[in-house]
mmCIF file of C-alpha atoms in Angstrom:
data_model
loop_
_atom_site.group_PDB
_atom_site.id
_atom_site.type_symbol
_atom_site.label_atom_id
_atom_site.label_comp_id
_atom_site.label_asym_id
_atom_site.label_seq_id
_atom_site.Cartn_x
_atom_site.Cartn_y
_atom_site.Cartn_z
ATOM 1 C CA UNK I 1 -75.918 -107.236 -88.837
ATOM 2 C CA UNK I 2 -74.374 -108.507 -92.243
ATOM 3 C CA UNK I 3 -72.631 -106.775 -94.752
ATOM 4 C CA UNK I 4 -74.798 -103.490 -94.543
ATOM 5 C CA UNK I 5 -74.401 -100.698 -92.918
ATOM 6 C CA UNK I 6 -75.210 -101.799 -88.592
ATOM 7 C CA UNK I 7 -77.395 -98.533 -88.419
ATOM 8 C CA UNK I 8 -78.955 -95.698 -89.994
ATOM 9 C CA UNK I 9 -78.696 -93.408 -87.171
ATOM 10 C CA UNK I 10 -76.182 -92.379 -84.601
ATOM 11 C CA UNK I 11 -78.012 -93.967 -81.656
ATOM 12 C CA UNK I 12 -76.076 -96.117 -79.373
ATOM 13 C CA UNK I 13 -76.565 -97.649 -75.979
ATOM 14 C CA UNK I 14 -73.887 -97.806 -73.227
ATOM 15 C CA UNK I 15 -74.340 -101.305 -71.474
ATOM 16 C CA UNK I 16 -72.870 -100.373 -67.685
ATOM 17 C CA UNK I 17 -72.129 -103.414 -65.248
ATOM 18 C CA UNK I 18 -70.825 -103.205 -61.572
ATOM 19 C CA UNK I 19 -70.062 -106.034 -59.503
ATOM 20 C CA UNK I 20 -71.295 -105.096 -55.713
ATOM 21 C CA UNK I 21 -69.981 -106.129 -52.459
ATOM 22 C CA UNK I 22 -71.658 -108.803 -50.975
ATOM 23 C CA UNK I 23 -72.611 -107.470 -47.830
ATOM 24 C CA UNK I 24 -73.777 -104.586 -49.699
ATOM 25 C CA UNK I 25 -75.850 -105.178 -52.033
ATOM 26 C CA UNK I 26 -78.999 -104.159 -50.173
ATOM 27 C CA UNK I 27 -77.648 -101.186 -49.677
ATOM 28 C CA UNK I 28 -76.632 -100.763 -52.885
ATOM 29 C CA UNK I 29 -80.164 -101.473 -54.338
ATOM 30 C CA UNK I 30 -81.851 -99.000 -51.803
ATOM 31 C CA UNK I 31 -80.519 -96.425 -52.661
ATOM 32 C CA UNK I 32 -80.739 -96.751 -56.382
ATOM 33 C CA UNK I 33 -84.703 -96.811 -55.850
ATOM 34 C CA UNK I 34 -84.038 -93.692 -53.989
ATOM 35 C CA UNK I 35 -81.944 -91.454 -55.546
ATOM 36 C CA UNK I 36 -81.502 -92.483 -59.585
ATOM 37 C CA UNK I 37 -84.388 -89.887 -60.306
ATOM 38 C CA UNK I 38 -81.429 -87.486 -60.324
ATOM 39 C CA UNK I 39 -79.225 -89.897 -62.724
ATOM 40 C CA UNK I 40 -82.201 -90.187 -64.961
ATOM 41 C CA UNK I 41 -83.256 -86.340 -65.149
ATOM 42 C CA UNK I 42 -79.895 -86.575 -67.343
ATOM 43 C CA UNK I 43 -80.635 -89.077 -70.162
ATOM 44 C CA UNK I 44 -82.439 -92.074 -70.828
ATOM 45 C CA UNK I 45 -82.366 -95.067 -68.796
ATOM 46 C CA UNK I 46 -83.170 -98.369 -71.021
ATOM 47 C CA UNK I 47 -83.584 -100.759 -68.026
ATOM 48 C CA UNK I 48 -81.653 -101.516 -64.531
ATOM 49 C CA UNK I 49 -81.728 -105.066 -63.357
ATOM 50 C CA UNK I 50 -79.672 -106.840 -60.682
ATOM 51 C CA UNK I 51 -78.996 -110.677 -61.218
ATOM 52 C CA UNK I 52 -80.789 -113.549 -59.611
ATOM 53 C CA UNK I 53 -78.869 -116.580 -61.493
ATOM 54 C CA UNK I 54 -75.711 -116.843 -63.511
ATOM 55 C CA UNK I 55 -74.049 -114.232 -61.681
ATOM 56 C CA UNK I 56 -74.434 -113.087 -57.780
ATOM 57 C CA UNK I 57 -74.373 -109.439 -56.623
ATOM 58 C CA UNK I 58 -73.983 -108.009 -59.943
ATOM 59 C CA UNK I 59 -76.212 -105.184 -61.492
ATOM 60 C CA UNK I 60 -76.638 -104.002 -65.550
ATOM 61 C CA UNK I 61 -77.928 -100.784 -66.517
ATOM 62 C CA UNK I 62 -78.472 -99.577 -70.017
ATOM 63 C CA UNK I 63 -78.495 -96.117 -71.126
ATOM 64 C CA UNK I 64 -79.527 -94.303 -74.819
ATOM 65 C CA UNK I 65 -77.661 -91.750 -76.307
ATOM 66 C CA UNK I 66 -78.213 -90.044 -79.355
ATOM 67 C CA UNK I 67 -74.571 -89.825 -80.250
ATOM 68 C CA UNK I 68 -71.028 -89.342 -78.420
ATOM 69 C CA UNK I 69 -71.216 -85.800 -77.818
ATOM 70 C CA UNK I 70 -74.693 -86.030 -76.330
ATOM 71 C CA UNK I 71 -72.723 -88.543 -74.218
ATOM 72 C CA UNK I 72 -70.138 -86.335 -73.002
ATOM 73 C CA UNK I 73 -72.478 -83.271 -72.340
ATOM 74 C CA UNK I 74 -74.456 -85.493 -69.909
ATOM 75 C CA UNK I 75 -71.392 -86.683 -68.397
ATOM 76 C CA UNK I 76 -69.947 -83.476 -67.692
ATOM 77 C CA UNK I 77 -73.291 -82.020 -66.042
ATOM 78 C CA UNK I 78 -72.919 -85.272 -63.635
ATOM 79 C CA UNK I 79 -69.831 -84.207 -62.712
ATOM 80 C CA UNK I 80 -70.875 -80.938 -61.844
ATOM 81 C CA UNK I 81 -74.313 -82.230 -60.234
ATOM 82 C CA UNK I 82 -73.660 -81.512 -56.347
ATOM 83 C CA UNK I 83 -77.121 -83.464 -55.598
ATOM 84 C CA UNK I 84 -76.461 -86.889 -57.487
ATOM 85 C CA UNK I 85 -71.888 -86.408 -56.784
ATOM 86 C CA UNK I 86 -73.412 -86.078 -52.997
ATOM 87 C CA UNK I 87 -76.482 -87.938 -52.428
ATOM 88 C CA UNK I 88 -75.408 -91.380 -54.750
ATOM 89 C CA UNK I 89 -72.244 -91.293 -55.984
ATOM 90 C CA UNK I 90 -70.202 -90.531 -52.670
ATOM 91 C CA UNK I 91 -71.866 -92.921 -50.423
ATOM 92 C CA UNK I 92 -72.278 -96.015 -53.430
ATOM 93 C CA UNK I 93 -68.839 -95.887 -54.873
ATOM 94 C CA UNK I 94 -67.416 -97.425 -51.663
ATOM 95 C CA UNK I 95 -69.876 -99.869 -52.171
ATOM 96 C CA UNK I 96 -68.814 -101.365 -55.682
ATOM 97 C CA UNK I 97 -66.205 -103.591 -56.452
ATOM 98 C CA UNK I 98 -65.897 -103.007 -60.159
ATOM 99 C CA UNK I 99 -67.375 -101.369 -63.349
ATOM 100 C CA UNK I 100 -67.422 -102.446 -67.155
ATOM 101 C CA UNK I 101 -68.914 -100.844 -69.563
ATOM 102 C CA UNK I 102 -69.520 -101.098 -73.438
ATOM 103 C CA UNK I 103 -71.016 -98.800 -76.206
ATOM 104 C CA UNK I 104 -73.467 -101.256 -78.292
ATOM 105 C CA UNK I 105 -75.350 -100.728 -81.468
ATOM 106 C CA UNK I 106 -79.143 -102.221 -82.212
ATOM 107 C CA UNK I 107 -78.640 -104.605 -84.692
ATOM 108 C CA UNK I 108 -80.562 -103.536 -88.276
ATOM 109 C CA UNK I 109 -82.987 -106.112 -88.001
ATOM 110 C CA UNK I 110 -83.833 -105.327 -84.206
ATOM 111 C CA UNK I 111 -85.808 -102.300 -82.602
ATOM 112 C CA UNK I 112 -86.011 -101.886 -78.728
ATOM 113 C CA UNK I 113 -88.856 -104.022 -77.672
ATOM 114 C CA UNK I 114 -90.978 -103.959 -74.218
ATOM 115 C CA UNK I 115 -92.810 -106.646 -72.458
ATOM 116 C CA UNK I 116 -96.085 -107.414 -72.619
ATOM 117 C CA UNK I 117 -97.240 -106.777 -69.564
ATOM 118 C CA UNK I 118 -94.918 -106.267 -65.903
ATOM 119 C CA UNK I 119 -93.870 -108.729 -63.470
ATOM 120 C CA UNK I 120 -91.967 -111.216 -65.843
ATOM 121 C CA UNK I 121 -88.065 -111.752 -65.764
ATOM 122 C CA UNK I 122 -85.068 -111.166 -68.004
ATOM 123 C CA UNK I 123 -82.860 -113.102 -69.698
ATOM 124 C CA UNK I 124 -79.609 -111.451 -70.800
ATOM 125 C CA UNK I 125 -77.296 -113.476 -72.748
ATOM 126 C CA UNK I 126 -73.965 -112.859 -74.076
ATOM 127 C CA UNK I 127 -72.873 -114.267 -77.434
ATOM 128 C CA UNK I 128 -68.432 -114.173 -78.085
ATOM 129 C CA UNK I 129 -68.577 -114.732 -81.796
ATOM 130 C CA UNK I 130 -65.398 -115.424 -83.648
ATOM 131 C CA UNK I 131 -63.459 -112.797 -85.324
ATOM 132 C CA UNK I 132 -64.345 -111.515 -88.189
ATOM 133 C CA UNK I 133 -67.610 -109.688 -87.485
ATOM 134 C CA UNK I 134 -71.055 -109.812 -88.793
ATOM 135 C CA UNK I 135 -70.082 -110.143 -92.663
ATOM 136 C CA UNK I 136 -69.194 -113.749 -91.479
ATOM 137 C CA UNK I 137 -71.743 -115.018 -89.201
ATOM 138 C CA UNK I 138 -74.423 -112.200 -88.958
ATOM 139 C CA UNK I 139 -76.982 -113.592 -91.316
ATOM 140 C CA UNK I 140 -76.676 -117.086 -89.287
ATOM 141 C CA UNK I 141 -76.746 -115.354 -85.571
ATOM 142 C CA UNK I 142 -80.019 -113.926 -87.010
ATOM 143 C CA UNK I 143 -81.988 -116.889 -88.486
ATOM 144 C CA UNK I 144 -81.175 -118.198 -85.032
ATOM 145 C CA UNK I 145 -82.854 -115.769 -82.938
ATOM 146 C CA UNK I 146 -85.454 -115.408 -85.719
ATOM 147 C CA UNK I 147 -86.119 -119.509 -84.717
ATOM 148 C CA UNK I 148 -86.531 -118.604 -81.089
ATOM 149 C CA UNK I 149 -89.009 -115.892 -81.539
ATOM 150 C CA UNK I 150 -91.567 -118.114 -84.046
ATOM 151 C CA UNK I 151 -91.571 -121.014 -81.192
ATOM 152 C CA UNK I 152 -93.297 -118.030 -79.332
ATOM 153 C CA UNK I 153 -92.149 -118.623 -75.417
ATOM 154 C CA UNK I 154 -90.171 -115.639 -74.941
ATOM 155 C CA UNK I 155 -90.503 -112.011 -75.926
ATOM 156 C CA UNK I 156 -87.537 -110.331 -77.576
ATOM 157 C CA UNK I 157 -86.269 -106.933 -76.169
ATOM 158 C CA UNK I 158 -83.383 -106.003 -77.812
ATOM 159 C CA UNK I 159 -80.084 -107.204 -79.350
ATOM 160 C CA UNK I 160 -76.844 -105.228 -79.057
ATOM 161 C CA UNK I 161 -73.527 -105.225 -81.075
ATOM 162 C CA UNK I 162 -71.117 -104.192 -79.659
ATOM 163 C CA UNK I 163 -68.620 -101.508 -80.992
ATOM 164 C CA UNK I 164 -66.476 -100.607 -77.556
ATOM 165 C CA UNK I 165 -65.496 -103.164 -75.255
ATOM 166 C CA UNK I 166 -64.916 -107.126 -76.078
ATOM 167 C CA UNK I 167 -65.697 -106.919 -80.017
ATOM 168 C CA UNK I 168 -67.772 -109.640 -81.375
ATOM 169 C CA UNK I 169 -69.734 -109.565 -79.006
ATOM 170 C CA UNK I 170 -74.098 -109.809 -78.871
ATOM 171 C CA UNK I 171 -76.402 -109.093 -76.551
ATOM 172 C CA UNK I 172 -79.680 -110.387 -76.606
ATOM 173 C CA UNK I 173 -82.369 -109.762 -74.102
ATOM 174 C CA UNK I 174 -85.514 -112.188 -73.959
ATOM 175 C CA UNK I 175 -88.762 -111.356 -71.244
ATOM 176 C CA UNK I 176 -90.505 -114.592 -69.856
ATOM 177 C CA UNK I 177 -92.959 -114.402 -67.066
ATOM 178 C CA UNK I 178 -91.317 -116.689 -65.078
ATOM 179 C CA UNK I 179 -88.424 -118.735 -64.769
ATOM 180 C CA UNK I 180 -90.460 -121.770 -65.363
ATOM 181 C CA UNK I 181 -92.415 -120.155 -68.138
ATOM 182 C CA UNK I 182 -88.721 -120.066 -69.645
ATOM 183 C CA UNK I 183 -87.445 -123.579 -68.463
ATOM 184 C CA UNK I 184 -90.563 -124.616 -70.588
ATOM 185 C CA UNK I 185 -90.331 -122.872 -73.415
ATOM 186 C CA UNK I 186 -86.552 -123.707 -73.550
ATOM 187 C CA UNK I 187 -87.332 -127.687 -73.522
ATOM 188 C CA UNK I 188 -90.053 -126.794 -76.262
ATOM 189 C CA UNK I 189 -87.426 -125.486 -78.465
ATOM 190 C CA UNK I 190 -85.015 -128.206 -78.149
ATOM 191 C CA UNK I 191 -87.555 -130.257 -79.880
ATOM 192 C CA UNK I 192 -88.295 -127.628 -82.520
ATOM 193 C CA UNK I 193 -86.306 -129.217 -85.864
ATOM 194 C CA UNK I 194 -86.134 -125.461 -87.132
ATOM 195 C CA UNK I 195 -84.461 -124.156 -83.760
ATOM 196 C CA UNK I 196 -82.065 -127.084 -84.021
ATOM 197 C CA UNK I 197 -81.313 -126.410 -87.240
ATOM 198 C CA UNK I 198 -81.156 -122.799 -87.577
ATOM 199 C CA UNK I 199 -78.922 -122.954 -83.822
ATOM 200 C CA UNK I 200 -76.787 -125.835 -84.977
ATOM 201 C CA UNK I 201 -75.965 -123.550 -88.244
ATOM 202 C CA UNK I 202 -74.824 -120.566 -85.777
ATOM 203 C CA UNK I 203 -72.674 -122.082 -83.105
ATOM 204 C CA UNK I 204 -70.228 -123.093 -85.940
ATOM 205 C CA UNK I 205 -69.380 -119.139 -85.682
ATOM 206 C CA UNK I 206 -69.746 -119.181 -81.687
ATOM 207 C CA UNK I 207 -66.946 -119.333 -79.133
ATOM 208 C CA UNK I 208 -68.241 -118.808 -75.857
ATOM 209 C CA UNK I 209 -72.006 -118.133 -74.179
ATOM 210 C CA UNK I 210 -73.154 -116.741 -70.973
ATOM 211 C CA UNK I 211 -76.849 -116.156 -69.268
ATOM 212 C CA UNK I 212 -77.992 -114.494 -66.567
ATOM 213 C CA UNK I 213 -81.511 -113.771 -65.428
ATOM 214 C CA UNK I 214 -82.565 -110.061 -64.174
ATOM 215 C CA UNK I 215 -85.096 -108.976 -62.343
ATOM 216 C CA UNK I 216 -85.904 -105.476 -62.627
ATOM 217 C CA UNK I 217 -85.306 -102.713 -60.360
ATOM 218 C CA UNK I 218 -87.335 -100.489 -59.010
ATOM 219 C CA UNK I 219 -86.270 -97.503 -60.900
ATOM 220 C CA UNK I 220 -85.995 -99.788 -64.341
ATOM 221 C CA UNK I 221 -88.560 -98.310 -66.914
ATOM 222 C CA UNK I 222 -88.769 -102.188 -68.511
ATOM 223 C CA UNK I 223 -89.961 -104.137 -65.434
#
């Protein structure tokens, strides 16, 4: 994520959020845990989480390709899959409010992580860098996260760049096994003089942060 090339493959991840209707998201959720087998006998699914804090009935999903044509072949055999077009699509598009999505590289430094063990939470938080890309402030973004990981409270997933969508902007995804297991690890590192100084050397490239905690799906191969 500095001045080198961002990859040295042609792997990239499309990063898919909807925003649900409130009075649907149950429904919503049920019948993703019944009938994404037929969205995943497609392509890969990274993870699907829906978000408990710093965002209300919102879900993320993450999917691998391994490049934009093997993209667009799974896309078109969607379209032309009469069980998943009948069974989800019909009866859950009604139910969303709006879609986003973003094509996002793994960062160099980074490969896709998984937790330790199941039954832990997500963090997923969004860094809006300044303009002018990861030859200016990649090497700093990194010693930051590298701080976070040595103080040892949270285990790093993954951390997309993105390359479609807002540009400039990270994603970094952290597993804790609770909330409080976080809140405590968090006030541990605001003590920690090299996570002060190696954060305090970052934010000079920052403009904006959000985070929201996941909790997995059913259907979400990292729970």
């Amino acid at each position: 994520l500095a001045t080198g090339p961002r990859q040295d493959n042609s792997i990239f991840y499309e990063i898919r959020t909807y925003d649900i209707k409130p009075s649907k998201m149950k429904e919503f959720v049920e019948m993703v845990n019944k009938y994404f087998h037929l969205r995943t006998a497609h392509s890969e699914l990274v993870g699907f989480w829906s978000a408990e804090l710093g965002a209300m009935n919102k879900v993320v999903h993450v999917w691998k390709y391994d490049n934009f044509d093997h993209r667009a072949t799974v896309r078109h055999a969607l379209a032309n899959d009469k069980d998943w077009q009948g069974k989800f699509i019909a009866s859950a598009l009604p139910l969303i409010e709006k879609q986003h999505n973003e094509v996002a590289y793994l960062v160099p430094w980074c490969q896709l992580g998984k937790p330790p063990k199941e039954g832990g939470v997500y963090e997923w938080v969004t860094f809006q860098m300044k303009p002018g890309g990861p030859a200016m402030w990649g090497e700093a973004f990194q010693a930051a996260i590298n701080a976070h990981i040595n103080t040892g409270y949270a285990k790093l997933i993954g951390v997309f760049h993105t390359e479609y969508g807002l540009l400039n902007t990270v994603h970094v995804i952290w597993w804790n096994e609770s909330p409080d297991h976080r809140a405590a690890g968090r006030h541990s590192a605001h003590e920690d003089a090299r996570v002060v100084a190696a954060v305090r050397d970052s934010v000079r490239f920052l403009d904006s942060q959000q985070n929201v905690l996941l909790i997995p799906l059913q259907c979400s191969p990292l729970k």
